[in-house]
Amino acid sequence: MARILALDYGKKRTGVAVTDPLQLIATALDTVDTGELIGFLKKYFREEPVERVLIGYPVNFDGSSTDATPLVEKFVGKFRNVFPELPVELVDERMSSVMASQAIREMGLKRKDRQRKELVDAVSAVILLQEYLQSRS
């Protein structure tokens, strides 16, 4: 089986999470500078089979667009042009950053480590992916 990859896309950084080949467990893969994301993905896709890509879609609680929504939509268009063979699914990312921050606090990390934004981005991607996996079962 191929993996499923999730992206918590951001203007500066993007959190990347991936499943195991059996698609049972979501783990953080990396946090990548957004400007280097396509190159990172090209390399990863050459090394690992990926069945689909989930991209966090930012919306407000009422379902309306956020300031980040157009950025994600632009990236999705670029992604589909570069990787036309890979299915892309947009997933609601409401509360993923809040949940990630809470999960990081509960891990008992030192305050300095908890404040690392790249850690929040990676954990947010894991949460998006884990919620997707749970919704399928």
C-alpha positions in Angstrom: 0.0 0.0 0.0 1.1 3.6 -0.6 1.3 6.3 2.0 -1.0 9.3 2.5 0.7 12.6 3.0 -0.7 15.7 4.7 0.3 19.3 4.4 -0.4 22.1 6.8 0.4 24.8 4.3 1.6 28.1 5.5 3.0 31.3 4.0 6.5 30.7 5.6 6.5 27.1 6.7 4.6 23.9 5.8 4.1 21.0 8.2 4.3 17.6 6.6 2.9 14.4 8.0 2.7 10.9 6.5 1.2 7.6 7.2 3.0 4.3 7.4 2.6 2.1 4.3 -0.5 0.3 5.9 -2.1 3.7 6.4 -2.7 3.1 10.1 -0.5 5.6 11.9 0.2 9.3 11.1 3.6 10.7 12.0 5.3 14.0 11.5 7.7 13.9 8.6 9.2 17.5 8.6 8.5 21.2 8.6 9.7 22.7 5.3 10.2 26.3 4.2 7.3 26.8 1.9 9.5 28.1 -0.9 11.3 24.8 -0.9 8.1 22.6 -0.6 7.7 21.5 -4.2 11.4 20.4 -4.4 11.0 18.6 -1.1 7.9 16.8 -2.4 9.5 15.8 -5.7 12.3 14.1 -3.8 9.9 12.4 -1.4 7.6 11.1 -4.1 10.6 9.6 -5.9 11.6 7.7 -2.8 8.2 6.7 -1.4 4.9 5.7 -3.0 2.1 8.1 -2.1 -1.5 7.4 -2.9 -3.0 10.8 -2.1 -2.1 14.2 -0.6 -4.3 16.0 1.9 -4.0 19.8 2.2 -5.3 21.7 5.1 -8.0 24.1 3.9 -8.3 27.2 6.2 -11.9 28.4 6.8 -13.5 30.4 9.6 -16.0 28.9 12.0 -18.9 30.1 9.8 -17.3 28.4 6.7 -16.1 31.6 5.1 -12.7 32.1 3.7 -9.8 33.3 5.8 -6.8 35.5 4.8 -4.9 32.2 4.2 -7.5 30.6 1.9 -6.3 32.2 -1.3 -2.7 31.2 -0.6 -3.7 27.6 -0.1 -5.9 27.7 -3.3 -3.0 29.1 -5.3 -0.7 26.3 -4.0 -3.3 23.6 -4.8 -3.4 24.8 -8.4 0.4 24.7 -8.6 0.5 21.3 -6.9 -2.0 19.9 -9.4 0.1 21.2 -12.3 3.4 19.7 -11.0 1.9 16.4 -9.7 -1.2 15.8 -12.0 -1.2 12.1 -11.2 -1.6 12.5 -7.5 -5.1 12.9 -6.0 -5.5 16.0 -3.8 -8.1 16.3 -1.1 -8.7 19.5 0.8 -9.5 18.9 4.5 -10.9 21.4 7.0 -8.1 22.6 9.2 -10.2 24.6 11.7 -8.8 24.2 15.2 -5.8 22.0 14.0 -3.2 24.6 15.2 -5.1 25.0 18.5 -5.2 21.3 19.0 -1.5 21.0 18.1 -0.5 23.6 20.6 -2.6 21.8 23.3 -1.1 18.4 22.4 2.4 19.9 22.6 1.7 21.4 26.0 0.4 18.0 27.2 3.6 16.3 26.1 5.4 18.1 28.9 7.9 19.9 26.7 9.9 22.8 28.0 8.4 26.2 27.3 11.1 27.1 24.8 10.4 23.9 22.8 6.6 24.4 23.0 7.0 27.9 21.3 8.8 26.5 18.2 6.3 27.3 15.4 7.8 24.6 13.2 6.8 22.0 15.8 3.2 23.3 15.8 3.1 23.1 12.0 4.3 19.5 12.0 1.9 18.4 14.7 -1.0 20.2 12.9 -0.3 18.2 9.8 -0.3 15.0 12.0 -3.7 16.0 13.4 -5.1 16.6 9.9 -3.9 13.2 8.8 -5.0 11.4 11.9 -8.5 12.9 11.7 -8.7 11.8 8.1 -7.7 8.3 8.9 -10.3 8.1 11.7 -13.0 9.4 9.4 -12.4 6.5 7.0 -12.9 3.8 9.6 
